[in-house]
């Protein structure tokens, strides 16, 4: 009986060992700061996805139509959207301030009588869509450039590195503003296709392009280190084709770098989109983004500051959450850091 029991017991060598991605997931789940940041991102994204429901069924307002002569009901009383100023002479009109009532201009109105809360949610949809999409496009282009330059070396590395250096030498916002001004004035023509100036694809591609050098450099460095690794040299000595080494040995080992870069690039893309939209060369009317709403509130900063403060706070929350999440992913996917914690 003892022999059978010993034989039937699983040996330690056969025990299932969690893979690196599962270990990284457990490490990330144990990081309270990263989980809080992820929850905040999910909450903001979910709220923005509910923008049509909030505007149509809760606030019952059209956030894209001017309503300076309108009114709404608040606690059984009819309230004008545009009200006399608070100065001693009561000259001029200012939009109504926050009522903190979800069904009646909760965050007040802007200078055109539009519901700020509804516009904030609709603007968040565009801002988040542009930033996440731009980050993914940037990662795709940077991966192609960085892997090609780092793996093939020689002329390919020299040509791509010099191109990245030229793009790196131009300040990000100056580069983005220059591209935006050109595309906003005449749209973007790609062969037989024409993208109109108000299409969200234009800010997505512009923001993705200007940040390619910032993502391509760490990817190139990682690939150059992997190219000289022992397992890659062994595969080459066995006559394994280069494309197979690239797809099976190099790219999978670069994936952790891509995962860490994604939230950080998303935060940078969100800041760039907000800046371009604030300058009227990003998201075009009648669409809205957090940058355009801040621009709408610029003239009301002393009388109705919530018009500009609300989207500003949303940008701060999302950017901070993305940076904390990126730090958590970096710690979870860093093998040396994981081994230290395990020790």
Short mmCIF file of the C-alpha atoms (twelve columns), coordinates in Angstrom:
data_MODEL
# 
_entry.id   MODEL 
# 
loop_
_atom_site.group_PDB 
_atom_site.id 
_atom_site.type_symbol 
_atom_site.label_atom_id 
_atom_site.label_alt_id 
_atom_site.label_comp_id 
_atom_site.label_asym_id 
_atom_site.label_seq_id 
_atom_site.Cartn_x 
_atom_site.Cartn_y 
_atom_site.Cartn_z 
_atom_site.pdbx_PDB_model_num 
ATOM 1   C CA . UNK A 1   0.000   0.000  0.000   1 
ATOM 2   C CA . UNK A 2   2.782   2.395  0.838   1 
ATOM 3   C CA . UNK A 3   4.490   1.651  -2.473  1 
ATOM 4   C CA . UNK A 4   1.307   2.265  -4.435  1 
ATOM 5   C CA . UNK A 5   0.663   5.514  -2.552  1 
ATOM 6   C CA . UNK A 6   4.158   6.773  -3.239  1 
ATOM 7   C CA . UNK A 7   3.880   5.835  -6.896  1 
ATOM 8   C CA . UNK A 8   0.510   7.458  -7.324  1 
ATOM 9   C CA . UNK A 9   1.568   10.741 -5.689  1 
ATOM 10  C CA . UNK A 10  2.443   13.434 -8.259  1 
ATOM 11  C CA . UNK A 11  6.108   14.307 -8.331  1 
ATOM 12  C CA . UNK A 12  7.128   17.944 -7.877  1 
ATOM 13  C CA . UNK A 13  8.607   17.979 -11.385 1 
ATOM 14  C CA . UNK A 14  5.217   17.072 -12.873 1 
ATOM 15  C CA . UNK A 15  3.294   19.683 -10.903 1 
ATOM 16  C CA . UNK A 16  1.699   22.293 -13.076 1 
ATOM 17  C CA . UNK A 17  3.704   25.499 -13.162 1 
ATOM 18  C CA . UNK A 18  1.807   28.677 -14.081 1 
ATOM 19  C CA . UNK A 19  2.957   30.335 -17.283 1 
ATOM 20  C CA . UNK A 20  4.568   33.775 -17.370 1 
ATOM 21  C CA . UNK A 21  1.374   35.531 -18.453 1 
ATOM 22  C CA . UNK A 22  -0.617  33.907 -15.666 1 
ATOM 23  C CA . UNK A 23  2.049   34.888 -13.154 1 
ATOM 24  C CA . UNK A 24  1.970   38.443 -14.498 1 
ATOM 25  C CA . UNK A 25  -1.813  38.472 -14.181 1 
ATOM 26  C CA . UNK A 26  -1.620  37.354 -10.568 1 
ATOM 27  C CA . UNK A 27  1.020   39.974 -9.820  1 
ATOM 28  C CA . UNK A 28  -1.084  42.685 -11.448 1 
ATOM 29  C CA . UNK A 29  -4.204  41.567 -9.575  1 
ATOM 30  C CA . UNK A 30  -2.292  41.884 -6.295  1 
ATOM 31  C CA . UNK A 31  -1.335  45.474 -7.134  1 
ATOM 32  C CA . UNK A 32  -4.086  47.565 -5.519  1 
ATOM 33  C CA . UNK A 33  -3.029  50.787 -7.200  1 
ATOM 34  C CA . UNK A 34  -3.134  49.212 -10.661 1 
ATOM 35  C CA . UNK A 35  -6.502  47.577 -9.978  1 
ATOM 36  C CA . UNK A 36  -7.934  50.881 -8.745  1 
ATOM 37  C CA . UNK A 37  -6.655  52.609 -11.880 1 
ATOM 38  C CA . UNK A 38  -8.154  49.888 -14.078 1 
ATOM 39  C CA . UNK A 39  -11.494 50.218 -12.287 1 
ATOM 40  C CA . UNK A 40  -11.455 53.997 -12.796 1 
ATOM 41  C CA . UNK A 41  -10.748 53.542 -16.515 1 
ATOM 42  C CA . UNK A 42  -13.553 51.034 -16.875 1 
ATOM 43  C CA . UNK A 43  -15.949 53.298 -14.995 1 
ATOM 44  C CA . UNK A 44  -15.144 56.331 -17.168 1 
ATOM 45  C CA . UNK A 45  -15.391 54.267 -20.356 1 
ATOM 46  C CA . UNK A 46  -18.708 52.728 -19.316 1 
ATOM 47  C CA . UNK A 47  -20.139 56.153 -18.422 1 
ATOM 48  C CA . UNK A 48  -19.106 57.547 -21.817 1 
ATOM 49  C CA . UNK A 49  -20.691 54.597 -23.615 1 
ATOM 50  C CA . UNK A 50  -23.968 55.490 -21.875 1 
ATOM 51  C CA . UNK A 51  -23.922 59.012 -23.372 1 
ATOM 52  C CA . UNK A 52  -26.931 58.430 -25.720 1 
ATOM 53  C CA . UNK A 53  -28.955 56.958 -22.850 1 
ATOM 54  C CA . UNK A 54  -28.124 59.855 -20.527 1 
ATOM 55  C CA . UNK A 55  -28.844 62.561 -23.108 1 
ATOM 56  C CA . UNK A 56  -32.012 60.979 -24.477 1 
ATOM 57  C CA . UNK A 57  -33.652 59.352 -21.451 1 
ATOM 58  C CA . UNK A 58  -32.250 61.120 -18.381 1 
ATOM 59  C CA . UNK A 59  -31.385 64.698 -19.319 1 
ATOM 60  C CA . UNK A 60  -33.722 64.765 -22.349 1 
ATOM 61  C CA . UNK A 61  -31.561 67.214 -24.212 1 
ATOM 62  C CA . UNK A 62  -29.643 67.501 -27.465 1 
ATOM 63  C CA . UNK A 63  -26.032 68.333 -26.584 1 
ATOM 64  C CA . UNK A 64  -25.236 69.375 -30.164 1 
ATOM 65  C CA . UNK A 65  -28.011 71.945 -30.713 1 
ATOM 66  C CA . UNK A 66  -27.844 75.562 -29.551 1 
ATOM 67  C CA . UNK A 67  -30.580 76.369 -27.012 1 
ATOM 68  C CA . UNK A 68  -29.890 79.893 -25.758 1 
ATOM 69  C CA . UNK A 69  -33.597 80.788 -25.629 1 
ATOM 70  C CA . UNK A 70  -34.733 77.578 -23.946 1 
ATOM 71  C CA . UNK A 71  -35.683 76.656 -20.391 1 
ATOM 72  C CA . UNK A 72  -35.999 73.558 -18.223 1 
ATOM 73  C CA . UNK A 73  -37.905 72.406 -15.146 1 
ATOM 74  C CA . UNK A 74  -36.040 72.231 -11.829 1 
ATOM 75  C CA . UNK A 75  -37.882 71.266 -8.634  1 
ATOM 76  C CA . UNK A 76  -41.195 72.232 -10.187 1 
ATOM 77  C CA . UNK A 77  -39.984 75.660 -11.367 1 
ATOM 78  C CA . UNK A 78  -39.175 76.763 -14.892 1 
ATOM 79  C CA . UNK A 79  -35.585 78.011 -15.165 1 
ATOM 80  C CA . UNK A 80  -34.130 79.887 -18.117 1 
ATOM 81  C CA . UNK A 81  -30.943 78.421 -19.528 1 
ATOM 82  C CA . UNK A 82  -29.414 81.858 -20.066 1 
ATOM 83  C CA . UNK A 83  -29.624 84.049 -16.961 1 
ATOM 84  C CA . UNK A 84  -28.537 87.613 -16.040 1 
ATOM 85  C CA . UNK A 85  -24.938 87.989 -14.941 1 
ATOM 86  C CA . UNK A 86  -24.057 88.213 -11.259 1 
ATOM 87  C CA . UNK A 87  -22.407 91.636 -11.624 1 
ATOM 88  C CA . UNK A 88  -23.972 94.628 -9.777  1 
ATOM 89  C CA . UNK A 89  -25.669 95.934 -12.930 1 
ATOM 90  C CA . UNK A 90  -26.799 92.483 -14.057 1 
ATOM 91  C CA . UNK A 91  -25.702 93.263 -17.602 1 
ATOM 92  C CA . UNK A 92  -25.424 90.484 -20.155 1 
ATOM 93  C CA . UNK A 93  -26.374 86.835 -19.877 1 
ATOM 94  C CA . UNK A 94  -24.534 83.782 -18.616 1 
ATOM 95  C CA . UNK A 95  -25.509 80.131 -18.960 1 
ATOM 96  C CA . UNK A 96  -27.041 78.428 -15.955 1 
ATOM 97  C CA . UNK A 97  -24.579 76.914 -13.502 1 
ATOM 98  C CA . UNK A 98  -24.510 73.344 -12.154 1 
ATOM 99  C CA . UNK A 99  -27.778 72.141 -10.631 1 
ATOM 100 C CA . UNK A 100 -26.302 68.775 -9.522  1 
ATOM 101 C CA . UNK A 101 -29.564 67.214 -10.699 1 
ATOM 102 C CA . UNK A 102 -28.851 64.474 -13.281 1 
ATOM 103 C CA . UNK A 103 -32.083 65.195 -15.152 1 
ATOM 104 C CA . UNK A 104 -31.679 68.985 -15.358 1 
ATOM 105 C CA . UNK A 105 -28.336 70.415 -16.531 1 
ATOM 106 C CA . UNK A 106 -26.339 68.682 -13.808 1 
ATOM 107 C CA . UNK A 107 -23.083 70.469 -14.730 1 
ATOM 108 C CA . UNK A 108 -24.761 73.558 -16.134 1 
ATOM 109 C CA . UNK A 109 -24.782 74.829 -19.707 1 
ATOM 110 C CA . UNK A 110 -22.183 76.317 -22.033 1 
ATOM 111 C CA . UNK A 111 -22.393 79.634 -23.893 1 
ATOM 112 C CA . UNK A 112 -24.720 78.088 -26.497 1 
ATOM 113 C CA . UNK A 113 -27.118 76.637 -23.942 1 
ATOM 114 C CA . UNK A 114 -25.987 73.034 -24.379 1 
ATOM 115 C CA . UNK A 115 -25.928 70.527 -21.518 1 
ATOM 116 C CA . UNK A 116 -22.324 70.253 -20.304 1 
ATOM 117 C CA . UNK A 117 -22.809 66.832 -18.674 1 
ATOM 118 C CA . UNK A 118 -24.190 65.292 -21.861 1 
ATOM 119 C CA . UNK A 119 -21.441 66.882 -23.952 1 
ATOM 120 C CA . UNK A 120 -18.862 65.628 -21.459 1 
ATOM 121 C CA . UNK A 121 -19.967 62.026 -21.998 1 
ATOM 122 C CA . UNK A 122 -20.183 62.387 -25.781 1 
ATOM 123 C CA . UNK A 123 -16.819 64.133 -25.837 1 
ATOM 124 C CA . UNK A 124 -15.334 61.338 -23.763 1 
ATOM 125 C CA . UNK A 125 -16.432 58.800 -26.366 1 
ATOM 126 C CA . UNK A 126 -14.450 60.618 -29.060 1 
ATOM 127 C CA . UNK A 127 -11.450 61.375 -26.843 1 
ATOM 128 C CA . UNK A 128 -11.127 57.791 -25.616 1 
ATOM 129 C CA . UNK A 129 -11.737 56.345 -29.080 1 
ATOM 130 C CA . UNK A 130 -9.079  58.558 -30.646 1 
ATOM 131 C CA . UNK A 131 -6.509  57.976 -27.891 1 
ATOM 132 C CA . UNK A 132 -6.906  54.189 -27.730 1 
ATOM 133 C CA . UNK A 133 -7.004  53.836 -31.520 1 
ATOM 134 C CA . UNK A 134 -3.992  56.112 -31.982 1 
ATOM 135 C CA . UNK A 135 -2.043  54.100 -29.398 1 
ATOM 136 C CA . UNK A 136 -2.815  50.819 -31.183 1 
ATOM 137 C CA . UNK A 137 -1.913  52.232 -34.618 1 
ATOM 138 C CA . UNK A 138 1.285   53.708 -33.172 1 
ATOM 139 C CA . UNK A 139 2.209   50.373 -31.583 1 
ATOM 140 C CA . UNK A 140 1.612   48.562 -34.889 1 
ATOM 141 C CA . UNK A 141 3.783   50.958 -36.909 1 
ATOM 142 C CA . UNK A 142 6.456   51.164 -34.210 1 
ATOM 143 C CA . UNK A 143 6.600   47.371 -33.951 1 
ATOM 144 C CA . UNK A 144 7.128   47.051 -37.704 1 
ATOM 145 C CA . UNK A 145 9.847   49.717 -37.677 1 
ATOM 146 C CA . UNK A 146 11.556  48.641 -34.451 1 
ATOM 147 C CA . UNK A 147 11.578  44.920 -35.202 1 
ATOM 148 C CA . UNK A 148 12.822  45.460 -38.766 1 
ATOM 149 C CA . UNK A 149 15.594  47.818 -37.665 1 
ATOM 150 C CA . UNK A 150 16.693  45.735 -34.692 1 
ATOM 151 C CA . UNK A 151 16.552  42.302 -36.355 1 
ATOM 152 C CA . UNK A 152 17.942  42.933 -39.832 1 
ATOM 153 C CA . UNK A 153 20.458  45.650 -38.909 1 
ATOM 154 C CA . UNK A 154 22.781  47.029 -41.563 1 
ATOM 155 C CA . UNK A 155 21.243  49.324 -44.146 1 
ATOM 156 C CA . UNK A 156 17.695  48.687 -42.916 1 
ATOM 157 C CA . UNK A 157 18.623  49.749 -39.391 1 
ATOM 158 C CA . UNK A 158 20.525  52.816 -40.610 1 
ATOM 159 C CA . UNK A 159 17.726  54.036 -42.884 1 
ATOM 160 C CA . UNK A 160 14.946  53.515 -40.363 1 
ATOM 161 C CA . UNK A 161 16.970  54.927 -37.463 1 
ATOM 162 C CA . UNK A 162 17.819  58.105 -39.391 1 
ATOM 163 C CA . UNK A 163 14.155  58.534 -40.322 1 
ATOM 164 C CA . UNK A 164 13.182  58.154 -36.674 1 
ATOM 165 C CA . UNK A 165 15.880  60.663 -35.702 1 
ATOM 166 C CA . UNK A 166 14.426  63.233 -38.105 1 
ATOM 167 C CA . UNK A 167 10.946  62.755 -36.642 1 
ATOM 168 C CA . UNK A 168 12.395  62.787 -33.120 1 
ATOM 169 C CA . UNK A 169 14.098  66.144 -33.772 1 
ATOM 170 C CA . UNK A 170 10.756  67.888 -34.383 1 
ATOM 171 C CA . UNK A 171 8.795   68.722 -31.192 1 
ATOM 172 C CA . UNK A 172 5.755   66.485 -30.875 1 
ATOM 173 C CA . UNK A 173 3.106   69.183 -30.679 1 
ATOM 174 C CA . UNK A 174 4.692   71.281 -33.426 1 
ATOM 175 C CA . UNK A 175 4.758   68.212 -35.670 1 
ATOM 176 C CA . UNK A 176 1.150   67.346 -34.824 1 
ATOM 177 C CA . UNK A 177 -0.065  70.926 -35.289 1 
ATOM 178 C CA . UNK A 178 1.634   71.190 -38.682 1 
ATOM 179 C CA . UNK A 179 0.085   67.948 -39.916 1 
ATOM 180 C CA . UNK A 180 -3.320  68.881 -38.498 1 
ATOM 181 C CA . UNK A 181 -3.391  72.288 -40.178 1 
ATOM 182 C CA . UNK A 182 -2.636  70.713 -43.564 1 
ATOM 183 C CA . UNK A 183 -5.206  67.925 -43.234 1 
ATOM 184 C CA . UNK A 184 -7.915  70.138 -41.736 1 
ATOM 185 C CA . UNK A 185 -7.661  72.590 -44.641 1 
ATOM 186 C CA . UNK A 186 -7.844  70.034 -47.466 1 
ATOM 187 C CA . UNK A 187 -8.541  66.639 -45.962 1 
ATOM 188 C CA . UNK A 188 -6.342  63.609 -46.521 1 
ATOM 189 C CA . UNK A 189 -5.990  61.870 -49.870 1 
ATOM 190 C CA . UNK A 190 -4.592  58.344 -49.965 1 
ATOM 191 C CA . UNK A 191 -4.607  57.170 -53.561 1 
ATOM 192 C CA . UNK A 192 -8.221  56.996 -54.763 1 
ATOM 193 C CA . UNK A 193 -9.544  57.485 -51.220 1 
ATOM 194 C CA . UNK A 194 -10.265 60.860 -49.616 1 
ATOM 195 C CA . UNK A 195 -10.750 61.315 -45.879 1 
ATOM 196 C CA . UNK A 196 -12.747 64.439 -45.034 1 
ATOM 197 C CA . UNK A 197 -11.364 66.928 -42.532 1 
ATOM 198 C CA . UNK A 198 -14.046 66.137 -39.926 1 
ATOM 199 C CA . UNK A 199 -13.312 62.394 -39.930 1 
ATOM 200 C CA . UNK A 200 -11.898 61.037 -36.682 1 
ATOM 201 C CA . UNK A 201 -9.391  58.959 -38.663 1 
ATOM 202 C CA . UNK A 202 -7.327  62.102 -39.306 1 
ATOM 203 C CA . UNK A 203 -6.459  62.886 -35.648 1 
ATOM 204 C CA . UNK A 204 -5.985  59.157 -35.017 1 
ATOM 205 C CA . UNK A 205 -3.344  58.800 -37.747 1 
ATOM 206 C CA . UNK A 206 -1.666  62.126 -36.937 1 
ATOM 207 C CA . UNK A 207 -1.274  61.356 -33.237 1 
ATOM 208 C CA . UNK A 208 -0.172  57.791 -33.977 1 
ATOM 209 C CA . UNK A 209 2.477   59.005 -36.433 1 
ATOM 210 C CA . UNK A 210 4.085   61.631 -34.207 1 
ATOM 211 C CA . UNK A 211 4.651   59.149 -31.365 1 
ATOM 212 C CA . UNK A 212 6.121   56.334 -33.505 1 
ATOM 213 C CA . UNK A 213 9.774   57.273 -32.717 1 
ATOM 214 C CA . UNK A 214 9.059   57.192 -28.974 1 
ATOM 215 C CA . UNK A 215 7.752   53.622 -29.212 1 
ATOM 216 C CA . UNK A 216 10.081  52.322 -31.936 1 
ATOM 217 C CA . UNK A 217 13.294  53.053 -30.014 1 
ATOM 218 C CA . UNK A 218 12.637  50.764 -26.992 1 
ATOM 219 C CA . UNK A 219 11.288  48.060 -29.315 1 
ATOM 220 C CA . UNK A 220 14.430  48.255 -31.463 1 
ATOM 221 C CA . UNK A 221 16.647  48.035 -28.377 1 
ATOM 222 C CA . UNK A 222 14.773  45.005 -27.098 1 
ATOM 223 C CA . UNK A 223 15.030  43.248 -30.477 1 
ATOM 224 C CA . UNK A 224 18.767  43.969 -30.722 1 
ATOM 225 C CA . UNK A 225 19.253  42.356 -27.321 1 
ATOM 226 C CA . UNK A 226 17.196  39.329 -28.347 1 
ATOM 227 C CA . UNK A 227 19.043  38.999 -31.659 1 
ATOM 228 C CA . UNK A 228 22.247  38.201 -29.769 1 
ATOM 229 C CA . UNK A 229 20.555  35.888 -27.255 1 
ATOM 230 C CA . UNK A 230 21.766  32.300 -27.005 1 
ATOM 231 C CA . UNK A 231 18.504  30.690 -28.127 1 
ATOM 232 C CA . UNK A 232 18.436  32.858 -31.266 1 
ATOM 233 C CA . UNK A 233 22.077  32.077 -32.062 1 
ATOM 234 C CA . UNK A 234 21.338  28.374 -31.558 1 
ATOM 235 C CA . UNK A 235 18.368  28.553 -33.922 1 
ATOM 236 C CA . UNK A 236 20.513  30.220 -36.565 1 
ATOM 237 C CA . UNK A 237 23.241  27.628 -36.187 1 
ATOM 238 C CA . UNK A 238 20.631  24.909 -36.807 1 
ATOM 239 C CA . UNK A 239 19.620  26.586 -40.061 1 
ATOM 240 C CA . UNK A 240 16.201  27.845 -38.935 1 
ATOM 241 C CA . UNK A 241 14.887  30.380 -41.487 1 
ATOM 242 C CA . UNK A 242 15.018  34.029 -40.415 1 
ATOM 243 C CA . UNK A 243 11.278  34.599 -40.796 1 
ATOM 244 C CA . UNK A 244 10.611  31.676 -38.458 1 
ATOM 245 C CA . UNK A 245 13.063  33.020 -35.873 1 
ATOM 246 C CA . UNK A 246 11.408  36.417 -36.184 1 
ATOM 247 C CA . UNK A 247 7.873   35.141 -35.713 1 
ATOM 248 C CA . UNK A 248 8.514   32.455 -33.087 1 
ATOM 249 C CA . UNK A 249 11.426  33.810 -31.061 1 
ATOM 250 C CA . UNK A 250 11.653  37.580 -31.455 1 
ATOM 251 C CA . UNK A 251 8.078   38.895 -31.684 1 
ATOM 252 C CA . UNK A 252 6.667   36.843 -28.741 1 
ATOM 253 C CA . UNK A 253 9.477   38.124 -26.513 1 
ATOM 254 C CA . UNK A 254 8.754   41.722 -27.522 1 
ATOM 255 C CA . UNK A 255 5.062   41.410 -26.628 1 
ATOM 256 C CA . UNK A 256 5.673   42.341 -22.985 1 
ATOM 257 C CA . UNK A 257 7.245   45.632 -24.088 1 
ATOM 258 C CA . UNK A 258 4.226   46.332 -26.302 1 
ATOM 259 C CA . UNK A 259 1.798   45.655 -23.455 1 
ATOM 260 C CA . UNK A 260 3.649   48.056 -21.155 1 
ATOM 261 C CA . UNK A 261 3.864   50.775 -23.827 1 
ATOM 262 C CA . UNK A 262 0.161   50.679 -24.739 1 
ATOM 263 C CA . UNK A 263 -1.349  52.486 -21.690 1 
ATOM 264 C CA . UNK A 264 1.494   55.025 -21.640 1 
ATOM 265 C CA . UNK A 265 1.011   55.839 -25.320 1 
ATOM 266 C CA . UNK A 266 -2.732  56.065 -24.760 1 
ATOM 267 C CA . UNK A 267 -2.170  58.719 -22.084 1 
ATOM 268 C CA . UNK A 268 0.138   60.685 -24.389 1 
ATOM 269 C CA . UNK A 269 -2.368  60.378 -27.232 1 
ATOM 270 C CA . UNK A 270 -5.174  61.670 -25.011 1 
ATOM 271 C CA . UNK A 271 -3.135  64.740 -24.068 1 
ATOM 272 C CA . UNK A 272 -2.233  65.365 -27.709 1 
ATOM 273 C CA . UNK A 273 -5.832  64.993 -28.861 1 
ATOM 274 C CA . UNK A 274 -7.060  67.384 -26.173 1 
ATOM 275 C CA . UNK A 275 -4.431  69.956 -27.137 1 
ATOM 276 C CA . UNK A 276 -5.249  69.734 -30.856 1 
ATOM 277 C CA . UNK A 277 -8.996  69.926 -30.230 1 
ATOM 278 C CA . UNK A 278 -8.507  72.904 -27.912 1 
ATOM 279 C CA . UNK A 279 -6.731  74.645 -30.801 1 
ATOM 280 C CA . UNK A 280 -9.616  73.747 -33.170 1 
ATOM 281 C CA . UNK A 281 -7.423  71.475 -35.302 1 
ATOM 282 C CA . UNK A 282 -8.482  68.163 -33.793 1 
ATOM 283 C CA . UNK A 283 -12.084 66.996 -33.503 1 
ATOM 284 C CA . UNK A 284 -14.251 69.226 -35.658 1 
ATOM 285 C CA . UNK A 285 -17.766 70.526 -34.979 1 
ATOM 286 C CA . UNK A 286 -20.455 69.371 -34.559 1 
ATOM 287 C CA . UNK A 287 -18.585 66.512 -32.856 1 
ATOM 288 C CA . UNK A 288 -17.153 67.114 -29.400 1 
ATOM 289 C CA . UNK A 289 -14.195 65.985 -27.347 1 
ATOM 290 C CA . UNK A 290 -12.828 66.951 -23.970 1 
ATOM 291 C CA . UNK A 291 -10.479 69.402 -25.669 1 
ATOM 292 C CA . UNK A 292 -13.277 71.183 -27.537 1 
ATOM 293 C CA . UNK A 293 -15.361 71.437 -24.350 1 
ATOM 294 C CA . UNK A 294 -12.431 73.085 -22.552 1 
ATOM 295 C CA . UNK A 295 -12.242 75.539 -25.431 1 
ATOM 296 C CA . UNK A 296 -15.990 76.231 -25.049 1 
ATOM 297 C CA . UNK A 297 -15.455 76.992 -21.373 1 
ATOM 298 C CA . UNK A 298 -12.443 79.273 -21.882 1 
ATOM 299 C CA . UNK A 299 -14.617 82.392 -22.064 1 
ATOM 300 C CA . UNK A 300 -16.684 81.274 -19.053 1 
ATOM 301 C CA . UNK A 301 -13.796 80.487 -16.733 1 
ATOM 302 C CA . UNK A 302 -14.697 83.332 -14.317 1 
ATOM 303 C CA . UNK A 303 -18.479 82.961 -14.394 1 
ATOM 304 C CA . UNK A 304 -19.144 79.262 -15.110 1 
ATOM 305 C CA . UNK A 305 -15.804 77.496 -14.489 1 
ATOM 306 C CA . UNK A 306 -17.385 74.030 -14.397 1 
ATOM 307 C CA . UNK A 307 -17.638 74.060 -18.217 1 
ATOM 308 C CA . UNK A 308 -13.828 73.859 -18.431 1 
ATOM 309 C CA . UNK A 309 -13.111 72.153 -15.107 1 
ATOM 310 C CA . UNK A 310 -15.252 69.058 -15.780 1 
ATOM 311 C CA . UNK A 311 -13.441 67.895 -18.946 1 
ATOM 312 C CA . UNK A 312 -10.116 68.904 -17.412 1 
ATOM 313 C CA . UNK A 313 -10.764 66.658 -14.415 1 
ATOM 314 C CA . UNK A 314 -11.783 63.829 -16.741 1 
ATOM 315 C CA . UNK A 315 -8.484  64.143 -18.622 1 
ATOM 316 C CA . UNK A 316 -6.505  64.186 -15.364 1 
ATOM 317 C CA . UNK A 317 -8.300  61.100 -14.035 1 
ATOM 318 C CA . UNK A 318 -7.824  59.069 -17.220 1 
ATOM 319 C CA . UNK A 319 -4.183  60.075 -17.763 1 
ATOM 320 C CA . UNK A 320 -3.307  59.389 -14.119 1 
ATOM 321 C CA . UNK A 321 -5.075  56.021 -14.219 1 
ATOM 322 C CA . UNK A 322 -3.284  55.041 -17.446 1 
ATOM 323 C CA . UNK A 323 0.111   55.922 -15.989 1 
ATOM 324 C CA . UNK A 324 -0.549  53.962 -12.784 1 
ATOM 325 C CA . UNK A 325 -1.790  51.000 -14.826 1 
ATOM 326 C CA . UNK A 326 1.287   51.205 -17.044 1 
ATOM 327 C CA . UNK A 327 3.557   51.146 -13.979 1 
ATOM 328 C CA . UNK A 328 1.656   48.134 -12.654 1 
ATOM 329 C CA . UNK A 329 2.014   46.293 -15.958 1 
ATOM 330 C CA . UNK A 330 5.722   47.098 -16.067 1 
ATOM 331 C CA . UNK A 331 6.232   45.669 -12.578 1 
ATOM 332 C CA . UNK A 332 4.117   42.600 -13.305 1 
ATOM 333 C CA . UNK A 333 5.864   41.789 -16.588 1 
ATOM 334 C CA . UNK A 334 9.395   42.539 -15.404 1 
ATOM 335 C CA . UNK A 335 10.990  39.127 -14.847 1 
ATOM 336 C CA . UNK A 336 13.744  40.476 -12.622 1 
ATOM 337 C CA . UNK A 337 11.263  42.389 -10.474 1 
ATOM 338 C CA . UNK A 338 9.034   39.309 -10.220 1 
ATOM 339 C CA . UNK A 339 11.939  37.133 -9.176  1 
ATOM 340 C CA . UNK A 340 12.905  39.617 -6.474  1 
ATOM 341 C CA . UNK A 341 9.382   39.572 -5.074  1 
ATOM 342 C CA . UNK A 342 9.340   35.770 -5.206  1 
ATOM 343 C CA . UNK A 343 12.646  35.589 -3.381  1 
# 
